[in-house]
C-alpha cells in the first residue's frame, strides 16, 4: 500500500487505542493476466460504541448539559445506537439492495464485541462531484443535483418500505418508535434548554412555544407514527454527506456514512433534505414542488401506497422528530466544534416549513 494522504475525523480524536479516521490509499496489485494495476480507496476506521458515547457526553459537558440518566440508557436502540456496525452491515450484506447509491466496498472488518469497524471503500470515478465535507450548504451544487437526490432517496425508501425485516434480523437496526423516543425525553428537554441559552437569536418566542408543545405531546403524535409504513432511513441527509458519481455521462447520487441509519417513516429523510436545501426565505410553493417530486418518485417505487393527506401529516411528525432530536445535537456540534455551521438555519427552516404545513405558530 502506498500512503498518499491522511485525514482524521474530529469527532474521534483521542478516543480510541485503535486506528481511527479516514485515510486515502493507493493499492497496487496484479490482475489475472499478470498486469500491474492500482486502485484508489478510502480506508475508513471507526471506533467502538463506548468511544462514540464519550464523544456525545463530551459535547454535552462542554455545553453544560447535566443529565440524571446515562446516555447509554437514553439512546439505546435509537438512530445513535451501534452506528458503525449498522454502516458496516449495510456495505457487507446489503450492497446489492442499495446499488448504485452506495460507494463500492472492497472489504469490511467488523469487531462485533466492541463495534469497531474498518472498511475499504473505492473512490468515486474521475469527474464525480465530492464536495467539502465541512460544507453543509448547497452553494456548490449544480441544479440537477436536487432532483437527483430526491429521486435517489425515493428509490432507496421504496425498496425497503414495509420490507425491512432482514435489517431487523441483523440485530443492529431498530425501529424508532414511541418507546425509543420517549426514553430520551430528558435529553430532548435538555436540548431545548440549551437552545434557549445558546441560540437566543434563533429561538423566537413562537419557536420555543412550538418546540415545547411538540415535546409535551410526544407520546400522542409518536403513537400515530408507530402505525405508519416504515423503511430504511439514511438518517443524515445533509449536503456534506452527499456526493454525485459520474457514470456514462451523467451523475448518480452516492451516499456516504450510514451511521445514522434507522427504521422509520421515509418522510424524515425528506424533511431533513428540505430544511437543509431549500433557499433562505423559501415559499410554500417551492417546498411543495420538492415534496411532490419526492412523493411522485416514491409512489412509483414502493409497493405500499400512502394517501396524500397522510403523507403530509407524516412529514409534519418527522419535522417534529428532527426538531427535538437531531437538529439540536447538530447545533451543539456547531457551538463546540464549529461544524454543521448551518444547523441553526436548518432549525429555523423546520419551523418555517411547519408553519406552511400546519398554519400554526
XYZ file of C-alpha atoms in Angstrom:
361
model
C 0.000 0.000 0.000
C 1.225 3.483 -0.802
C 0.007 6.006 1.744
C -0.800 9.162 -0.194
C -2.757 11.338 2.243
C -4.312 11.391 5.659
C -7.387 12.907 7.244
C -8.838 12.092 10.645
C -12.358 12.861 11.807
C -12.517 15.482 14.576
C -15.197 13.502 16.403
C -12.995 10.583 17.405
C -9.644 12.248 18.085
C -8.042 10.680 21.112
C -10.974 8.404 21.917
C -9.656 5.011 20.817
C -6.439 2.976 21.026
C -7.142 1.577 17.557
C -6.572 3.228 14.194
C -9.412 5.681 13.722
C -10.087 8.061 10.864
C -10.365 8.245 7.092
C -7.212 7.567 5.099
C -6.753 7.582 1.307
C -4.538 4.788 -0.064
C -3.444 3.591 -3.446
C -3.258 -0.197 -3.632
C -1.065 -1.941 -6.186
C -1.920 -5.434 -7.442
C -1.552 -7.789 -10.393
C -4.673 -8.682 -12.335
C -5.476 -12.180 -13.589
C -3.303 -11.557 -16.638
C -0.334 -10.538 -14.531
C -0.628 -6.860 -15.426
C 0.184 -4.305 -12.714
C -2.833 -2.284 -11.631
C -3.672 0.251 -8.952
C -6.899 1.146 -7.221
C -7.606 4.177 -5.048
C -9.529 3.513 -1.856
C -10.538 5.224 1.352
C -9.718 3.275 4.498
C -12.495 4.139 6.939
C -11.727 3.050 10.501
C -14.433 3.876 13.027
C -14.363 3.450 16.808
C -16.292 1.362 19.289
C -19.610 2.199 20.920
C -18.042 3.382 24.188
C -15.824 5.856 22.343
C -18.791 7.259 20.464
C -20.811 7.704 23.654
C -17.824 9.505 25.195
C -17.838 11.886 22.245
C -21.518 12.661 22.778
C -21.001 13.051 26.517
C -18.098 15.405 25.879
C -20.295 17.581 23.672
C -22.944 17.762 26.373
C -20.363 18.524 29.072
C -18.917 21.414 27.087
C -22.393 22.888 26.766
C -23.076 22.480 30.473
C -25.828 19.895 29.959
C -26.293 17.713 33.037
C -28.411 14.561 32.901
C -29.676 12.305 35.659
C -29.772 9.270 33.366
C -26.863 7.776 31.415
C -26.631 8.463 27.700
C -26.495 4.729 27.124
C -29.953 4.335 28.676
C -31.382 7.353 26.889
C -30.126 6.460 23.404
C -30.464 2.671 23.414
C -31.892 1.277 20.135
C -32.157 4.762 18.657
C -30.560 6.087 15.487
C -27.479 6.840 17.608
C -27.044 3.197 18.658
C -24.265 0.923 17.238
C -23.781 3.376 14.354
C -20.656 1.882 12.832
C -21.896 -1.716 12.961
C -25.038 -0.669 11.091
C -22.979 1.008 8.422
C -20.617 -1.956 8.067
C -23.515 -4.414 7.783
C -25.118 -2.358 5.027
C -21.913 -2.349 2.992
C -21.224 -6.016 3.729
C -24.653 -7.651 3.364
C -26.983 -5.156 1.662
C -24.787 -3.647 -1.026
C -26.923 -5.158 -3.792
C -30.095 -3.722 -2.248
C -28.547 -0.255 -2.153
C -26.791 -0.224 -5.531
C -25.964 2.229 -7.091
C -26.304 4.559 -4.123
C -23.510 3.074 -2.020
C -19.860 3.666 -2.914
C -18.340 0.269 -3.807
C -16.953 -1.528 -0.758
C -13.901 -3.750 -1.276
C -13.651 -5.193 2.208
C -15.340 -4.905 5.604
C -13.940 -5.787 9.038
C -16.326 -5.837 11.992
C -15.455 -6.384 15.633
C -18.950 -7.007 16.904
C -17.986 -7.269 20.576
C -16.735 -3.669 20.641
C -18.470 -2.284 17.494
C -15.142 -1.232 15.964
C -15.203 -1.387 12.169
C -12.831 -0.892 9.252
C -13.767 -0.700 5.577
C -12.049 -0.264 2.243
C -14.225 1.942 0.060
C -13.387 2.530 -3.590
C -13.099 6.186 -4.529
C -15.639 7.532 -6.980
C -14.818 7.724 -10.714
C -12.956 10.670 -12.206
C -15.365 13.508 -12.885
C -17.528 12.757 -9.851
C -18.524 15.622 -7.582
C -17.391 15.231 -3.979
C -17.897 18.441 -2.079
C -16.166 19.810 1.001
C -17.075 17.504 3.924
C -17.430 20.595 6.117
C -19.798 22.402 3.737
C -23.386 21.758 4.800
C -24.823 24.089 2.163
C -25.760 23.578 -1.491
C -23.794 26.567 -2.789
C -21.618 24.278 -4.922
C -24.477 22.089 -6.187
C -25.479 22.015 -9.827
C -29.249 22.486 -10.379
C -29.595 18.852 -11.459
C -28.371 17.584 -8.070
C -31.645 18.474 -6.325
C -33.936 16.181 -8.391
C -31.198 13.519 -8.485
C -31.126 13.446 -4.679
C -34.912 13.360 -4.305
C -35.203 10.530 -6.816
C -32.359 8.577 -5.209
C -33.807 8.849 -1.721
C -37.225 7.793 -3.003
C -35.644 4.783 -4.743
C -33.930 3.608 -1.551
C -37.023 4.195 0.564
C -39.239 2.409 -1.924
C -37.087 -0.724 -1.895
C -37.390 -1.129 1.881
C -40.845 0.330 2.569
C -42.532 -2.212 4.879
C -39.830 -4.601 3.657
C -37.173 -4.164 6.328
C -37.338 -7.409 8.339
C -33.942 -8.612 7.026
C -32.422 -5.464 8.514
C -34.033 -6.122 11.893
C -32.801 -9.707 11.774
C -29.177 -8.492 11.822
C -29.690 -7.224 15.363
C -28.127 -3.853 14.536
C -31.136 -1.981 13.156
C -34.084 -0.793 15.201
C -37.492 0.739 14.623
C -37.631 4.238 16.041
C -40.913 4.129 17.942
C -42.677 5.772 20.877
C -40.683 3.768 23.408
C -37.322 4.717 21.894
C -38.217 8.395 21.582
C -39.922 8.531 24.968
C -36.997 7.072 26.891
C -34.863 10.064 25.840
C -37.279 12.838 26.817
C -34.863 14.044 29.496
C -32.260 14.593 26.773
C -34.715 16.239 24.396
C -35.781 18.669 27.145
C -32.155 19.461 27.933
C -31.593 20.180 24.260
C -34.381 22.759 24.264
C -32.947 24.477 27.328
C -29.535 24.604 25.633
C -31.059 26.169 22.519
C -32.726 28.871 24.583
C -29.468 29.666 26.360
C -27.017 29.437 23.435
C -29.131 30.349 20.418
C -31.205 33.227 21.689
C -31.028 34.941 18.320
C -32.675 31.938 16.661
C -35.144 30.924 19.365
C -38.017 33.307 18.744
C -40.799 33.009 21.362
C -43.062 31.223 18.890
C -40.290 28.698 18.178
C -39.881 27.967 21.886
C -43.634 27.524 22.339
C -43.915 25.165 19.382
C -40.827 23.187 20.410
C -42.108 22.746 23.970
C -45.568 21.759 22.716
C -44.013 19.102 20.490
C -42.093 17.712 23.459
C -45.113 17.758 25.746
C -47.283 15.890 23.263
C -44.600 13.428 22.103
C -46.442 10.281 23.322
C -49.557 11.296 21.406
C -48.100 12.073 17.994
C -45.464 9.365 18.086
C -48.168 6.798 18.798
C -49.534 7.779 15.390
C -46.081 7.473 13.822
C -45.961 3.876 15.089
C -48.916 2.997 12.847
C -47.386 4.307 9.613
C -45.349 2.490 6.921
C -41.632 2.389 7.711
C -38.451 1.990 5.709
C -34.675 2.164 5.940
C -33.616 5.744 6.528
C -30.219 7.178 5.769
C -30.744 9.423 8.762
C -28.305 12.239 7.999
C -29.390 13.879 4.754
C -27.041 16.813 4.969
C -25.397 18.161 1.799
C -21.940 17.465 3.220
C -22.713 13.723 3.221
C -23.868 13.502 -0.375
C -21.735 13.019 -3.480
C -22.549 12.598 -7.138
C -20.815 9.813 -9.048
C -20.060 10.377 -12.735
C -21.343 7.435 -14.749
C -21.837 7.238 -18.519
C -22.085 10.978 -18.999
C -24.478 11.615 -16.132
C -24.443 11.888 -12.345
C -25.801 9.383 -9.830
C -26.419 10.035 -6.145
C -23.755 8.434 -3.918
C -24.440 8.330 -0.170
C -21.629 8.082 2.379
C -21.591 7.453 6.134
C -24.686 5.443 7.013
C -24.056 5.679 10.765
C -27.464 7.215 11.491
C -29.432 4.540 9.620
C -32.663 3.557 11.351
C -36.117 2.220 10.541
C -38.734 4.980 10.498
C -41.013 6.937 8.206
C -39.458 7.902 4.860
C -40.627 11.474 5.381
C -37.844 12.018 7.912
C -35.106 11.852 5.287
C -37.231 14.059 3.062
C -37.784 16.575 5.858
C -34.058 16.803 6.584
C -33.267 17.246 2.900
C -35.801 20.058 2.630
C -34.672 22.097 5.610
C -31.021 21.964 4.555
C -31.513 22.614 0.852
C -34.458 24.975 0.441
C -33.282 28.578 -0.080
C -33.459 31.167 2.690
C -36.987 32.523 2.981
C -38.362 29.775 0.758
C -42.016 29.913 -0.214
C -44.694 27.325 0.348
C -44.777 26.730 -3.400
C -41.028 25.970 -3.507
C -41.398 23.470 -0.697
C -44.446 21.776 -2.208
C -42.673 21.407 -5.561
C -39.892 19.341 -3.965
C -42.253 17.408 -1.722
C -44.416 16.376 -4.656
C -41.366 15.446 -6.735
C -40.269 13.074 -3.968
C -43.780 11.737 -3.346
C -44.271 11.005 -7.040
C -40.955 9.149 -7.249
C -41.729 7.136 -4.106
C -45.174 6.134 -5.356
C -43.551 4.625 -8.466
C -41.027 2.577 -6.474
C -42.932 1.462 -3.390
C -45.352 -1.425 -3.106
C -47.197 0.442 -0.338
C -49.473 3.331 -1.269
C -49.774 6.351 1.024
C -52.722 8.720 0.974
C -51.590 12.277 0.199
C -53.049 13.769 3.380
C -51.494 11.010 5.469
C -48.177 11.574 3.714
C -48.203 15.276 4.573
C -49.184 14.565 8.176
C -46.257 12.158 8.376
C -43.962 14.887 7.100
C -45.146 17.117 9.951
C -44.408 14.391 12.505
C -40.938 13.826 11.096
C -40.200 17.555 11.267
C -41.186 17.300 14.925
C -38.766 14.387 15.314
C -35.867 16.288 13.752
C -36.622 19.427 15.736
C -36.388 17.808 19.166
C -33.734 15.213 18.340
C -31.245 15.617 15.525
C -31.145 19.370 14.921
C -30.318 20.435 18.500
C -27.408 17.976 18.585
C -26.058 19.421 15.346
C -26.356 22.891 16.875
C -24.307 21.635 19.830
C -21.688 20.341 17.382
C -21.631 23.785 15.791
C -21.259 25.515 19.149
C -18.484 23.220 20.391
C -16.564 22.277 17.233
C -17.587 24.789 14.590
C -19.027 22.045 12.366
C -22.549 21.873 10.923
C -22.430 25.626 10.581
C -25.904 25.892 9.050
C -27.724 23.681 11.548
C -29.331 26.725 13.188
C -30.585 27.842 9.790
C -31.982 24.342 9.211
C -33.749 24.543 12.579
C -35.370 27.840 11.580
C -36.316 26.333 8.206
C -38.024 23.450 10.019
C -40.232 25.967 11.812
C -40.972 27.803 8.575
C -41.927 24.579 6.808
C -44.134 23.578 9.732
C -45.891 26.934 9.560
C -46.714 26.268 5.904
C -47.838 22.687 6.514
C -49.886 23.294 9.662
C -50.718 27.023 9.528
C -49.931 27.291 13.221
C -47.492 29.375 15.274
